[in-house]
CSV table of C-alpha atoms in Angstrom, one decimal:
chain,number,residue,atom,x,y,z
X,1,MET,CA,11.9,34.9,177.7
X,2,THR,CA,14.7,35.0,175.2
X,3,GLN,CA,17.7,32.9,175.6
X,4,ASN,CA,20.4,35.5,174.7
X,5,THR,CA,20.1,38.7,176.9
X,6,THR,CA,22.1,42.0,176.5
X,7,VAL,CA,22.8,43.8,179.6
X,8,ALA,CA,24.2,47.4,179.8
X,9,ALA,CA,25.5,49.5,182.7
X,10,ILE,CA,25.4,53.3,182.6
X,11,GLN,CA,28.0,55.5,184.4
X,12,THR,CA,27.9,59.1,184.4
X,13,ALA,CA,28.3,62.3,186.6
X,14,PHE,CA,25.4,64.1,188.0
X,15,SER,CA,24.3,67.8,188.8
X,16,GLU,CA,22.1,69.1,191.2
X,17,ASP,CA,19.3,69.5,189.0
X,18,ARG,CA,16.8,66.6,188.7
X,19,SER,CA,15.6,67.5,185.1
X,20,THR,CA,18.9,67.6,183.7
X,21,ASN,CA,19.9,64.2,185.3
X,22,ILE,CA,16.6,62.7,184.0
X,23,THR,CA,17.4,63.8,180.7
X,24,ARG,CA,20.9,62.5,180.6
X,25,ILE,CA,20.1,59.0,182.0
X,26,SER,CA,17.1,59.1,179.3
X,27,HIS,CA,19.5,59.8,176.6
X,28,LEU,CA,22.0,57.1,177.7
X,29,VAL,CA,19.0,54.5,178.2
X,30,ARG,CA,17.9,55.5,174.6
X,31,GLU,CA,21.6,55.0,173.3
X,32,ALA,CA,21.8,51.6,175.1
X,33,ALA,CA,18.6,50.4,173.7
X,34,GLY,CA,19.6,51.4,170.1
X,35,LYS,CA,22.7,49.3,170.4
X,36,GLY,CA,20.8,46.3,171.5
X,37,ALA,CA,20.5,46.4,175.3
X,38,GLN,CA,17.5,44.8,176.8
X,39,ILE,CA,18.2,45.4,180.6
X,40,ILE,CA,19.9,48.8,181.3
X,41,LEU,CA,21.0,49.7,184.8
X,42,PRO,CA,21.6,53.3,185.9
X,43,PRO,CA,23.4,54.1,189.3
X,44,GLU,CA,22.1,54.6,192.5
X,45,LEU,CA,19.9,57.7,193.4
X,46,PHE,CA,20.7,59.3,190.1
X,47,GLU,CA,18.2,62.0,190.4
X,48,GLY,CA,20.8,64.3,192.0
X,49,HIS,CA,23.9,64.5,193.7
X,50,TYR,CA,24.5,61.8,196.4
X,51,PHE,CA,22.9,63.7,199.1
X,52,CYS,CA,23.8,61.2,202.0
X,53,ARG,CA,27.3,62.7,202.3
X,54,GLU,CA,25.9,64.9,205.2
X,55,GLU,CA,23.0,64.8,207.6
X,56,ARG,CA,20.4,67.7,206.5
X,57,GLU,CA,16.8,67.6,207.1
X,58,GLN,CA,16.0,69.5,204.0
X,59,PHE,CA,16.8,66.7,201.6
X,60,PHE,CA,13.8,64.6,203.1
X,61,ASN,CA,11.8,67.0,200.6
X,62,ASN,CA,13.4,65.0,197.9
X,63,ALA,CA,11.6,61.6,198.9
X,64,HIS,CA,8.3,60.8,197.1
X,65,PRO,CA,5.9,57.8,197.0
X,66,LEU,CA,6.2,55.3,194.4
X,67,GLU,CA,2.6,56.1,193.1
X,68,GLY,CA,2.4,59.0,191.1
X,69,HIS,CA,6.2,59.4,191.2
X,70,PRO,CA,7.3,61.7,188.0
X,71,THR,CA,10.6,60.1,187.5
X,72,ILE,CA,9.2,56.4,187.6
X,73,ALA,CA,6.3,57.3,185.2
X,74,HIS,CA,8.9,58.9,182.7
X,75,PHE,CA,10.8,55.9,182.6
X,76,GLN,CA,7.8,53.7,182.5
X,77,GLN,CA,7.0,55.4,179.2
X,78,LEU,CA,10.7,55.0,178.1
X,79,ALA,CA,10.7,51.4,178.8
X,80,GLU,CA,7.4,50.6,176.9
X,81,GLU,CA,8.6,53.0,174.1
X,82,LEU,CA,12.0,50.9,173.7
X,83,ASN,CA,11.0,47.6,174.9
X,84,VAL,CA,13.7,47.5,177.8
X,85,VAL,CA,13.9,46.8,181.3
X,86,VAL,CA,15.1,49.7,183.6
X,87,PRO,CA,15.6,49.4,187.3
X,88,VAL,CA,15.0,52.9,188.7
X,89,SER,CA,16.7,53.9,191.9
X,90,PHE,CA,14.7,56.4,194.0
X,91,PHE,CA,14.4,58.0,197.5
X,92,GLU,CA,11.0,56.7,198.5
X,93,LYS,CA,8.5,58.2,201.2
X,94,THR,CA,5.7,55.8,202.5
X,95,GLY,CA,3.7,57.3,205.2
X,96,PRO,CA,6.2,58.5,207.8
X,97,ALA,CA,8.9,56.2,206.5
X,98,TYR,CA,11.7,56.8,204.1
X,99,TYR,CA,13.7,53.9,201.9
X,100,ASN,CA,16.4,53.8,199.6
X,101,SER,CA,14.4,52.0,196.9
X,102,VAL,CA,14.4,50.5,193.4
X,103,ALA,CA,11.4,50.1,191.2
X,104,ILE,CA,11.7,47.4,188.5
X,105,ILE,CA,10.2,48.6,185.2
X,106,ASP,CA,9.7,45.7,182.9
X,107,ALA,CA,9.9,46.0,179.2
X,108,GLY,CA,6.3,47.1,178.4
X,109,GLY,CA,6.5,49.7,181.1
X,110,SER,CA,4.9,48.0,183.9
X,111,VAL,CA,6.4,48.4,187.5
X,112,LEU,CA,6.8,44.8,188.7
X,113,GLY,CA,7.4,45.9,192.3
X,114,VAL,CA,10.0,47.6,194.8
X,115,TYR,CA,12.9,46.5,196.6
X,116,ARG,CA,14.0,48.4,199.4
X,117,LYS,CA,17.8,48.5,200.5
X,118,SER,CA,18.5,45.9,203.2
X,119,HIS,CA,21.8,47.0,204.5
X,120,ILE,CA,22.0,50.7,205.3
X,121,PRO,CA,25.6,52.2,205.8
X,122,ASP,CA,26.6,54.7,208.4
X,123,GLY,CA,29.8,56.6,208.2
X,124,PRO,CA,31.7,59.6,207.1
X,125,GLY,CA,30.3,60.5,203.7
X,126,TYR,CA,27.7,57.7,203.7
X,127,GLU,CA,25.4,59.0,206.4
X,128,GLU,CA,22.4,57.0,205.0
X,129,LYS,CA,20.9,55.7,208.5
X,130,PHE,CA,19.9,59.4,208.9
X,131,TYR,CA,17.6,59.0,206.0
X,132,PHE,CA,16.7,55.6,205.4
X,133,ARG,CA,14.9,52.8,207.4
X,134,PRO,CA,16.5,49.4,206.6
X,135,GLY,CA,14.4,47.7,203.8
X,136,ASN,CA,11.3,45.7,204.9
X,137,THR,CA,10.8,43.9,201.3
X,138,GLY,CA,13.4,41.1,202.1
X,139,PHE,CA,15.5,40.1,199.1
X,140,ARG,CA,13.3,39.9,195.8
X,141,VAL,CA,13.8,38.4,192.3
X,142,TRP,CA,11.9,39.6,189.3
X,143,THR,CA,10.8,37.9,186.1
X,144,THR,CA,11.0,40.3,183.3
X,145,ARG,CA,10.7,39.9,179.6
X,146,PHE,CA,14.4,39.3,179.3
X,147,GLY,CA,15.3,37.2,182.3
X,148,ARG,CA,15.1,36.9,186.1
X,149,LEU,CA,16.7,39.7,188.0
X,150,GLY,CA,18.1,40.1,191.5
X,151,VAL,CA,18.7,43.6,192.4
X,152,GLY,CA,20.6,44.9,195.4
X,153,ILE,CA,21.5,48.4,196.2
X,154,CYS,CA,25.1,49.7,196.7
X,155,TRP,CA,26.0,48.3,200.5
X,156,ASP,CA,24.0,45.3,199.9
X,157,GLN,CA,26.6,44.1,197.5
X,158,TRP,CA,29.2,43.6,200.1
X,159,PHE,CA,27.0,41.0,201.7
X,160,PRO,CA,27.3,37.5,200.3
X,161,GLU,CA,24.0,36.6,201.9
X,162,CYS,CA,22.2,38.9,199.7
X,163,ALA,CA,23.6,37.5,196.5
X,164,ARG,CA,23.1,33.9,197.6
X,165,SER,CA,19.5,34.6,198.6
X,166,MET,CA,18.7,36.1,195.5
X,167,VAL,CA,20.2,33.1,193.2
X,168,LEU,CA,18.4,30.6,195.6
X,169,MET,CA,15.3,32.6,194.7
X,170,GLY,CA,16.0,32.0,190.8
X,171,ALA,CA,18.0,35.1,189.8
X,172,GLU,CA,19.6,34.7,186.7
X,173,LEU,CA,21.6,38.1,186.8
X,174,LEU,CA,22.7,40.2,189.8
X,175,LEU,CA,22.4,43.9,189.4
X,176,TYR,CA,23.7,46.5,191.8
X,177,PRO,CA,23.4,50.2,191.2
X,178,THR,CA,25.9,52.1,193.2
X,179,ALA,CA,27.2,55.5,194.7
X,180,ILE,CA,30.8,54.9,196.0
X,181,GLY,CA,33.7,56.8,196.0
X,182,THR,CA,36.4,58.4,198.4
X,183,GLU,CA,36.4,58.3,202.0
X,184,PRO,CA,36.3,61.7,203.6
X,185,GLN,CA,37.9,60.6,206.6
X,186,ASP,CA,41.0,59.2,204.8
X,187,LEU,CA,41.4,60.5,201.4
X,188,THR,CA,44.2,57.8,200.6
X,189,LEU,CA,41.7,55.1,201.2
X,190,ASP,CA,40.6,53.5,197.7
X,191,THR,CA,38.0,50.7,198.0
X,192,LYS,CA,37.7,50.2,194.3
X,193,ASP,CA,39.4,46.9,194.1
X,194,PRO,CA,37.7,45.4,197.0
X,195,TRP,CA,34.4,46.6,195.8
X,196,GLN,CA,34.7,45.0,192.7
X,197,ARG,CA,36.4,41.8,194.2
X,198,VAL,CA,33.5,41.1,196.7
X,199,MET,CA,31.1,41.1,193.6
X,200,ILE,CA,33.2,39.1,191.7
X,201,GLY,CA,33.1,36.5,194.4
X,202,HIS,CA,29.4,36.7,194.1
X,203,ALA,CA,29.6,36.0,190.5
X,204,VAL,CA,32.0,33.0,191.2
X,205,ALA,CA,30.3,31.6,194.5
X,206,ASN,CA,26.7,31.7,192.6
X,207,THR,CA,27.8,31.0,189.0
X,208,VAL,CA,26.0,34.1,187.9
X,209,PRO,CA,26.8,37.2,185.8
X,210,VAL,CA,27.1,40.5,188.1
X,211,VAL,CA,26.3,43.8,186.7
X,212,ALA,CA,27.4,47.1,188.9
X,213,ALA,CA,26.7,50.7,187.8
X,214,ASN,CA,28.5,53.5,189.7
X,215,ARG,CA,28.7,57.3,189.2
X,216,VAL,CA,31.6,59.5,188.6
X,217,GLY,CA,32.5,63.0,189.1
X,218,CYS,CA,33.1,65.3,192.4
X,219,GLU,CA,30.3,66.2,194.5
X,220,GLY,CA,30.9,68.3,197.6
X,221,GLY,CA,34.5,67.4,197.9
X,222,GLN,CA,33.3,63.7,197.6
X,223,THR,CA,34.7,62.0,194.4
X,224,PHE,CA,33.0,59.0,193.0
X,225,TYR,CA,35.4,56.5,191.2
X,226,GLY,CA,33.2,54.9,188.5
X,227,HIS,CA,34.7,51.5,187.4
X,228,SER,CA,31.3,50.3,186.6
X,229,PHE,CA,31.6,46.6,185.4
X,230,ILE,CA,30.2,43.5,184.2
X,231,ALA,CA,31.5,40.1,185.2
X,232,ASN,CA,30.4,36.7,183.7
X,233,HIS,CA,29.5,33.7,185.8
X,234,ARG,CA,33.2,32.7,186.0
X,235,GLY,CA,34.0,35.9,187.6
X,236,ASP,CA,35.9,37.4,184.4
X,237,LYS,CA,35.3,41.1,184.1
X,238,VAL,CA,34.1,41.2,180.6
X,239,ALA,CA,33.3,45.1,180.3
X,240,GLU,CA,34.5,48.0,182.5
X,241,LEU,CA,34.4,51.8,182.5
X,242,GLY,CA,37.3,53.7,184.1
X,243,ARG,CA,37.6,56.1,186.9
X,244,VAL,CA,36.3,59.3,185.0
X,245,ASP,CA,34.7,57.7,182.0
X,246,GLU,CA,31.3,58.5,181.1
X,247,GLY,CA,29.2,56.1,178.8
X,248,ILE,CA,27.7,52.5,178.8
X,249,ILE,CA,29.0,49.1,178.8
X,250,TYR,CA,27.3,46.1,177.3
X,251,THR,CA,27.6,42.2,177.5
X,252,THR,CA,25.3,39.5,175.9
X,253,PHE,CA,24.8,36.4,178.0
X,254,ASN,CA,23.1,33.2,177.1
X,255,LEU,CA,21.1,32.5,180.3
X,256,ALA,CA,20.1,29.0,179.5
X,257,GLU,CA,23.9,28.1,178.9
X,258,ILE,CA,24.8,29.6,182.3
X,259,ALA,CA,22.0,27.7,184.0
X,260,LEU,CA,23.6,24.4,182.9
X,261,SER,CA,27.1,25.6,184.1
X,262,ARG,CA,25.4,26.4,187.5
X,263,ALA,CA,24.1,22.9,187.6
X,264,SER,CA,27.1,21.3,186.4
X,265,PHE,CA,29.4,23.1,189.0
X,266,GLY,CA,27.8,21.6,191.9
X,267,LEU,CA,27.9,24.5,194.3
X,268,PHE,CA,24.1,24.5,194.7
X,269,ARG,CA,24.1,20.5,194.7
X,270,ASP,CA,26.6,20.5,197.4
X,271,ARG,CA,25.2,23.2,199.6
X,272,ARG,CA,24.6,22.0,203.5
X,273,PRO,CA,22.0,24.4,204.6
X,274,GLU,CA,21.2,22.4,207.7
X,275,LEU,CA,24.8,23.5,208.9
X,276,TYR,CA,24.4,27.0,208.1
X,277,SER,CA,22.2,28.1,211.1
X,278,THR,CA,24.9,30.5,212.6
X,279,LEU,CA,24.5,32.7,209.8
X,280,THR,CA,20.9,33.5,211.0
X,281,THR,CA,22.5,35.0,214.1
X,282,ALA,CA,23.9,38.4,214.9
X,283,ASP,CA,26.9,37.3,216.8
X,284,GLY,CA,27.8,33.8,216.0
X,285,THR,CA,26.0,32.0,218.9
X,286,THR,CA,23.2,29.3,218.3
């Protein structure tokens, strides 16, 4: 495991054609690797448009099992060729169950495992409960060739419990593939700033870098607002794309130095888990 790790986040628009999207992400992964990126994060569900805008049973045809999944196999080959880590978001079918999942592909091309999205939103434009069961994997941390990664998916990023759990499990970087934009019920509502602030809070509260990759473009009247960013362990935004930009952002972190900062800051030393039992309840009762 190297001391310095270069991470990248991809931001782009997508079409309804899977092969076009796979080609686009592949080109951007290749470009990022060529510029020194070792961990490269594409957005959530990048094989097509964000289909969860509405409840339509035909979209269940887009789900496939992990084993034999053509998109994952493609990025395994690419990761092996380029010696990079690529978390691949996909619509997973296993038996009669469907999940919003991410496969962690290590440098060398092996699939380290799958994380299934724990928190499933349900609201106008984000009708995910129609499609996905809540994930049954629990939070996961992955030891890759270039660092220990915690990966949450979109709505997970709003929950401090998710971030804290992954860092307690040893995550050195937190990654969040995302699809977020306008709210169909209120076109004046812009959640970009709260969206960034909550993840920056995770960075500060856990002394850990955070990487978020969002999409851009208009899909069926819903506009995705981009602003993919990378924050360091102090919560400083060290790289960011704009509202309509397509491209890649990069940052290099010294994970060993960050680990020392985490230890010396004292947040994990001073935690009082014996006082936090309320957090394991649904309504605050003990």
